[in-house]
Amino acid sequence: MGVFDRLLGRRADGPTADGAGTTDAAGPRGPWRDADGSPTSPRGVALFVDGPNVFREEFDVDFADLRAAAGDEGDLVTARLYLDEHATPGLIQAAEANGFQVVTTSGDVDVKLAVDVATFAAERRAATIAVASRDTDFKPALEVANEYGLRTLAIAPGSHGRSDALRRSADEAVTLEE
C-alpha cells in the first residue's frame, strides 16, 4: 500500500475508511453517493499550479493561459496556485485578481499540492484533475486521480525542462506556448 493509499484511508484488504467501496489493484469501486445517498458524478476541472516551477522567468506564463488550458477540458471548479513563503506580494495579488486561490506554505509546496490533488480525487470533487508543473513528483498524484476514474491533464509551462514522466502519466498533456 502506498503513501497516497494511507493518506486517503484506503486499505488493501477491503473497504475504504469512508465505506465508499472496496479497493483492489484497479483502485476503488462501488457507487459514489451524495450525503443524501443519491449517486453522484464529478463535474468540471480542478486546476493545481506548482508556482515555483511554473512562474519562472524562462517561461513567461500568463494566468489566463493556465486557465484556458485547463478550461478546454470543462468549467473550472477550482484554480489553486501553490507558493512558498518567498513569493512576492505582486504575484499573490495578480493570482487573486485572476481568480486563483493562493495556497502559501512554509514547507514543501509539492507535498501540499499532491495531498490536495489526492483529496480532490478521493472526494471526486472534479471530473478532471489538471496539474501545471514540470516536476515529476506529481506523477503519483495524477496516478491516484486516474485510479479514481478521473481524467487527468498535465500542463507544462514550456518545452524546456518538461517532465515526460508527468506527461505520460496523464490522459492529456498540454505545453504552453513560450
PDB file of C-alpha atoms in Angstrom:
ATOM      1  CA  MET A   1       0.000   0.000   0.000  1.00  0.00           C
ATOM      2  CA  GLY A   2       1.405   3.398  -0.987  1.00  0.00           C
ATOM      3  CA  VAL A   3       1.553   6.697   0.858  1.00  0.00           C
ATOM      4  CA  PHE A   4      -1.453   8.057  -1.036  1.00  0.00           C
ATOM      5  CA  ASP A   5      -3.473   4.979  -0.071  1.00  0.00           C
ATOM      6  CA  ARG A   6      -2.725   5.660   3.585  1.00  0.00           C
ATOM      7  CA  LEU A   7      -3.478   9.377   3.232  1.00  0.00           C
ATOM      8  CA  LEU A   8      -6.828   8.577   1.676  1.00  0.00           C
ATOM      9  CA  GLY A   9      -7.703   5.952   4.252  1.00  0.00           C
ATOM     10  CA  ARG A  10      -7.733   3.091   1.766  1.00  0.00           C
ATOM     11  CA  ARG A  11      -6.948  -0.395   2.947  1.00  0.00           C
ATOM     12  CA  ALA A  12      -5.514  -3.133   0.778  1.00  0.00           C
ATOM     13  CA  ASP A  13      -7.807  -5.731   2.366  1.00  0.00           C
ATOM     14  CA  GLY A  14     -11.270  -4.309   1.973  1.00  0.00           C
ATOM     15  CA  PRO A  15     -13.496  -1.301   2.365  1.00  0.00           C
ATOM     16  CA  THR A  16     -12.206   2.211   2.364  1.00  0.00           C
ATOM     17  CA  ALA A  17     -12.317   4.167   5.587  1.00  0.00           C
ATOM     18  CA  ASP A  18     -15.386   6.074   4.443  1.00  0.00           C
ATOM     19  CA  GLY A  19     -17.241   2.954   3.307  1.00  0.00           C
ATOM     20  CA  ALA A  20     -17.313   4.081  -0.326  1.00  0.00           C
ATOM     21  CA  GLY A  21     -16.404   0.657  -1.632  1.00  0.00           C
ATOM     22  CA  THR A  22     -13.521  -1.753  -1.706  1.00  0.00           C
ATOM     23  CA  THR A  23     -10.105  -1.387  -3.203  1.00  0.00           C
ATOM     24  CA  ASP A  24      -8.158  -3.634  -5.467  1.00  0.00           C
ATOM     25  CA  ALA A  25      -5.310  -3.233  -7.938  1.00  0.00           C
ATOM     26  CA  ALA A  26      -7.560  -1.107 -10.162  1.00  0.00           C
ATOM     27  CA  GLY A  27      -8.473   1.256  -7.320  1.00  0.00           C
ATOM     28  CA  PRO A  28     -11.758   1.927  -5.573  1.00  0.00           C
ATOM     29  CA  ARG A  29     -15.011   0.556  -6.871  1.00  0.00           C
ATOM     30  CA  GLY A  30     -18.564   0.833  -5.887  1.00  0.00           C
ATOM     31  CA  PRO A  31     -21.071   3.641  -6.092  1.00  0.00           C
ATOM     32  CA  TRP A  32     -20.193   7.197  -5.165  1.00  0.00           C
ATOM     33  CA  ARG A  33     -23.016   8.872  -3.323  1.00  0.00           C
ATOM     34  CA  ASP A  34     -24.041  12.320  -2.151  1.00  0.00           C
ATOM     35  CA  ALA A  35     -24.871  12.901   1.511  1.00  0.00           C
ATOM     36  CA  ASP A  36     -28.494  12.002   0.746  1.00  0.00           C
ATOM     37  CA  GLY A  37     -27.442   8.666  -0.768  1.00  0.00           C
ATOM     38  CA  SER A  38     -28.082   9.549  -4.406  1.00  0.00           C
ATOM     39  CA  PRO A  39     -25.421   8.659  -6.984  1.00  0.00           C
ATOM     40  CA  THR A  40     -23.126  11.494  -7.923  1.00  0.00           C
ATOM     41  CA  SER A  41     -20.929  12.181 -10.888  1.00  0.00           C
ATOM     42  CA  PRO A  42     -17.994  14.582 -10.650  1.00  0.00           C
ATOM     43  CA  ARG A  43     -18.083  17.651 -12.882  1.00  0.00           C
ATOM     44  CA  GLY A  44     -15.637  20.279 -14.020  1.00  0.00           C
ATOM     45  CA  VAL A  45     -11.899  20.745 -13.803  1.00  0.00           C
ATOM     46  CA  ALA A  46      -9.723  21.313 -10.741  1.00  0.00           C
ATOM     47  CA  LEU A  47      -6.537  23.191 -11.658  1.00  0.00           C
ATOM     48  CA  PHE A  48      -3.498  22.919  -9.375  1.00  0.00           C
ATOM     49  CA  VAL A  49      -0.480  25.099 -10.233  1.00  0.00           C
ATOM     50  CA  ASP A  50       3.024  24.481  -8.887  1.00  0.00           C
ATOM     51  CA  GLY A  51       4.011  28.150  -8.585  1.00  0.00           C
ATOM     52  CA  PRO A  52       7.765  27.784  -8.007  1.00  0.00           C
ATOM     53  CA  ASN A  53       8.105  25.566 -11.084  1.00  0.00           C
ATOM     54  CA  VAL A  54       5.709  27.428 -13.379  1.00  0.00           C
ATOM     55  CA  PHE A  55       6.309  31.106 -12.648  1.00  0.00           C
ATOM     56  CA  ARG A  56       9.935  31.350 -13.688  1.00  0.00           C
ATOM     57  CA  GLU A  57      11.481  33.981 -15.933  1.00  0.00           C
ATOM     58  CA  GLU A  58      12.304  31.490 -18.682  1.00  0.00           C
ATOM     59  CA  PHE A  59       8.633  30.544 -19.172  1.00  0.00           C
ATOM     60  CA  ASP A  60       6.723  33.849 -19.109  1.00  0.00           C
ATOM     61  CA  VAL A  61       3.487  32.092 -18.140  1.00  0.00           C
ATOM     62  CA  ASP A  62       0.266  34.056 -18.023  1.00  0.00           C
ATOM     63  CA  PHE A  63      -2.585  33.267 -15.626  1.00  0.00           C
ATOM     64  CA  ALA A  64      -5.067  33.435 -18.498  1.00  0.00           C
ATOM     65  CA  ASP A  65      -3.094  30.801 -20.437  1.00  0.00           C
ATOM     66  CA  LEU A  66      -3.230  28.422 -17.466  1.00  0.00           C
ATOM     67  CA  ARG A  67      -6.969  28.926 -17.042  1.00  0.00           C
ATOM     68  CA  ALA A  68      -7.548  28.481 -20.777  1.00  0.00           C
ATOM     69  CA  ALA A  69      -5.509  25.259 -20.950  1.00  0.00           C
ATOM     70  CA  ALA A  70      -7.499  23.737 -18.082  1.00  0.00           C
ATOM     71  CA  GLY A  71     -10.758  25.320 -19.227  1.00  0.00           C
ATOM     72  CA  ASP A  72     -10.534  23.490 -22.550  1.00  0.00           C
ATOM     73  CA  GLU A  73     -11.408  20.347 -20.553  1.00  0.00           C
ATOM     74  CA  GLY A  74     -14.502  21.899 -18.921  1.00  0.00           C
ATOM     75  CA  ASP A  75     -15.641  24.503 -16.425  1.00  0.00           C
ATOM     76  CA  LEU A  76     -13.176  25.230 -13.647  1.00  0.00           C
ATOM     77  CA  VAL A  77     -14.425  24.206 -10.212  1.00  0.00           C
ATOM     78  CA  THR A  78     -11.239  25.469  -8.577  1.00  0.00           C
ATOM     79  CA  ALA A  79      -7.987  27.113  -9.623  1.00  0.00           C
ATOM     80  CA  ARG A  80      -5.272  26.966  -6.978  1.00  0.00           C
ATOM     81  CA  LEU A  81      -1.784  28.414  -7.066  1.00  0.00           C
ATOM     82  CA  TYR A  82       0.668  26.895  -4.586  1.00  0.00           C
ATOM     83  CA  LEU A  83       3.514  29.142  -3.450  1.00  0.00           C
ATOM     84  CA  ASP A  84       6.245  29.068  -0.834  1.00  0.00           C
ATOM     85  CA  GLU A  85       6.893  31.761   1.755  1.00  0.00           C
ATOM     86  CA  HIS A  86       9.253  33.582  -0.634  1.00  0.00           C
ATOM     87  CA  ALA A  87       6.502  34.517  -3.087  1.00  0.00           C
ATOM     88  CA  THR A  88       6.262  38.203  -3.869  1.00  0.00           C
ATOM     89  CA  PRO A  89       3.168  40.157  -2.848  1.00  0.00           C
ATOM     90  CA  GLY A  90       2.777  41.185  -6.503  1.00  0.00           C
ATOM     91  CA  LEU A  91       2.494  37.562  -7.645  1.00  0.00           C
ATOM     92  CA  ILE A  92      -0.044  36.799  -4.920  1.00  0.00           C
ATOM     93  CA  GLN A  93      -2.146  39.861  -5.814  1.00  0.00           C
ATOM     94  CA  ALA A  94      -2.013  39.058  -9.539  1.00  0.00           C
ATOM     95  CA  ALA A  95      -3.073  35.470  -8.896  1.00  0.00           C
ATOM     96  CA  GLU A  96      -6.012  36.522  -6.746  1.00  0.00           C
ATOM     97  CA  ALA A  97      -7.032  39.170  -9.300  1.00  0.00           C
ATOM     98  CA  ASN A  98      -7.116  36.393 -11.917  1.00  0.00           C
ATOM     99  CA  GLY A  99      -9.403  34.175  -9.856  1.00  0.00           C
ATOM    100  CA  PHE A 100      -6.816  31.864  -8.297  1.00  0.00           C
ATOM    101  CA  GLN A 101      -6.978  30.709  -4.704  1.00  0.00           C
ATOM    102  CA  VAL A 102      -3.439  31.181  -3.388  1.00  0.00           C
ATOM    103  CA  VAL A 103      -2.134  28.487  -1.066  1.00  0.00           C
ATOM    104  CA  THR A 104       1.082  29.567   0.650  1.00  0.00           C
ATOM    105  CA  THR A 105       3.101  27.064   2.605  1.00  0.00           C
ATOM    106  CA  SER A 106       6.245  27.357   4.680  1.00  0.00           C
ATOM    107  CA  GLY A 107       7.033  23.724   3.877  1.00  0.00           C
ATOM    108  CA  ASP A 108       7.336  21.908   0.602  1.00  0.00           C
ATOM    109  CA  VAL A 109       4.860  23.177  -1.997  1.00  0.00           C
ATOM    110  CA  ASP A 110       4.963  19.772  -3.729  1.00  0.00           C
ATOM    111  CA  VAL A 111       3.644  17.901  -0.704  1.00  0.00           C
ATOM    112  CA  LYS A 112       0.697  20.254  -0.105  1.00  0.00           C
ATOM    113  CA  LEU A 113      -0.261  20.267  -3.785  1.00  0.00           C
ATOM    114  CA  ALA A 114      -0.030  16.468  -4.116  1.00  0.00           C
ATOM    115  CA  VAL A 115      -2.115  15.889  -0.977  1.00  0.00           C
ATOM    116  CA  ASP A 116      -4.767  18.316  -2.241  1.00  0.00           C
ATOM    117  CA  VAL A 117      -4.871  16.557  -5.632  1.00  0.00           C
ATOM    118  CA  ALA A 118      -5.290  13.192  -3.921  1.00  0.00           C
ATOM    119  CA  THR A 119      -8.022  14.601  -1.680  1.00  0.00           C
ATOM    120  CA  PHE A 120      -9.924  16.064  -4.639  1.00  0.00           C
ATOM    121  CA  ALA A 121      -9.642  12.710  -6.389  1.00  0.00           C
ATOM    122  CA  ALA A 122     -10.824  10.704  -3.387  1.00  0.00           C
ATOM    123  CA  GLU A 123     -13.736  13.047  -2.796  1.00  0.00           C
ATOM    124  CA  ARG A 124     -14.482  13.169  -6.556  1.00  0.00           C
ATOM    125  CA  ARG A 125     -14.777  16.946  -6.417  1.00  0.00           C
ATOM    126  CA  ALA A 126     -13.984  17.305 -10.133  1.00  0.00           C
ATOM    127  CA  ALA A 127     -14.176  15.163 -13.270  1.00  0.00           C
ATOM    128  CA  THR A 128     -10.719  16.271 -14.407  1.00  0.00           C
ATOM    129  CA  ILE A 129      -7.604  16.995 -12.388  1.00  0.00           C
ATOM    130  CA  ALA A 130      -5.167  19.385 -14.087  1.00  0.00           C
ATOM    131  CA  VAL A 131      -1.653  19.867 -12.706  1.00  0.00           C
ATOM    132  CA  ALA A 132       0.543  22.642 -14.085  1.00  0.00           C
ATOM    133  CA  SER A 133       4.173  21.829 -13.374  1.00  0.00           C
ATOM    134  CA  ARG A 134       7.362  20.483 -14.840  1.00  0.00           C
ATOM    135  CA  ASP A 135       8.033  18.357 -11.771  1.00  0.00           C
ATOM    136  CA  THR A 136       7.907  14.543 -11.930  1.00  0.00           C
ATOM    137  CA  ASP A 137       6.986  14.486  -8.223  1.00  0.00           C
ATOM    138  CA  PHE A 138       3.316  14.886  -9.202  1.00  0.00           C
ATOM    139  CA  LYS A 139       3.186  11.648 -11.176  1.00  0.00           C
ATOM    140  CA  PRO A 140       1.830   9.642  -8.187  1.00  0.00           C
ATOM    141  CA  ALA A 141      -0.875  12.266  -7.577  1.00  0.00           C
ATOM    142  CA  LEU A 142      -2.064  12.007 -11.188  1.00  0.00           C
ATOM    143  CA  GLU A 143      -1.986   8.216 -10.923  1.00  0.00           C
ATOM    144  CA  VAL A 144      -4.255   8.373  -7.852  1.00  0.00           C
ATOM    145  CA  ALA A 145      -6.712  10.556  -9.766  1.00  0.00           C
ATOM    146  CA  ASN A 146      -6.625   8.041 -12.641  1.00  0.00           C
ATOM    147  CA  GLU A 147      -7.317   5.201 -10.177  1.00  0.00           C
ATOM    148  CA  TYR A 148     -10.475   7.015  -9.123  1.00  0.00           C
ATOM    149  CA  GLY A 149     -11.578   7.151 -12.747  1.00  0.00           C
ATOM    150  CA  LEU A 150     -10.968  10.870 -13.180  1.00  0.00           C
ATOM    151  CA  ARG A 151      -9.436  12.378 -16.299  1.00  0.00           C
ATOM    152  CA  THR A 152      -6.026  13.948 -15.817  1.00  0.00           C
ATOM    153  CA  LEU A 153      -4.246  16.763 -17.579  1.00  0.00           C
ATOM    154  CA  ALA A 154      -0.572  17.702 -17.274  1.00  0.00           C
ATOM    155  CA  ILE A 155       0.182  21.311 -18.204  1.00  0.00           C
ATOM    156  CA  ALA A 156       3.835  22.123 -18.852  1.00  0.00           C
ATOM    157  CA  PRO A 157       4.905  25.777 -18.681  1.00  0.00           C
ATOM    158  CA  GLY A 158       7.206  25.301 -21.685  1.00  0.00           C
ATOM    159  CA  SER A 159       9.107  22.642 -23.563  1.00  0.00           C
ATOM    160  CA  HIS A 160      12.339  23.329 -21.645  1.00  0.00           C
ATOM    161  CA  GLY A 161      12.500  21.022 -18.652  1.00  0.00           C
ATOM    162  CA  ARG A 162       9.094  19.468 -19.335  1.00  0.00           C
ATOM    163  CA  SER A 163       8.575  16.252 -17.399  1.00  0.00           C
ATOM    164  CA  ASP A 164       7.994  13.400 -19.835  1.00  0.00           C
ATOM    165  CA  ALA A 165       7.013  11.127 -16.918  1.00  0.00           C
ATOM    166  CA  LEU A 166       4.329  13.589 -15.813  1.00  0.00           C
ATOM    167  CA  ARG A 167       3.098  13.951 -19.390  1.00  0.00           C
ATOM    168  CA  ARG A 168       2.882  10.163 -19.851  1.00  0.00           C
ATOM    169  CA  SER A 169       1.011   9.612 -16.581  1.00  0.00           C
ATOM    170  CA  ALA A 170      -1.786  11.990 -17.599  1.00  0.00           C
ATOM    171  CA  ASP A 171      -4.636  11.301 -20.000  1.00  0.00           C
ATOM    172  CA  GLU A 172      -3.843  14.552 -21.842  1.00  0.00           C
ATOM    173  CA  ALA A 173      -0.844  16.855 -21.896  1.00  0.00           C
ATOM    174  CA  VAL A 174      -0.507  20.484 -22.938  1.00  0.00           C
ATOM    175  CA  THR A 175       2.621  22.573 -23.324  1.00  0.00           C
ATOM    176  CA  LEU A 176       2.050  26.300 -23.063  1.00  0.00           C
ATOM    177  CA  GLU A 177       3.479  28.439 -25.837  1.00  0.00           C
ATOM    178  CA  GLU A 178       6.769  30.085 -24.986  1.00  0.00           C
TER     179      GLU A 178
END
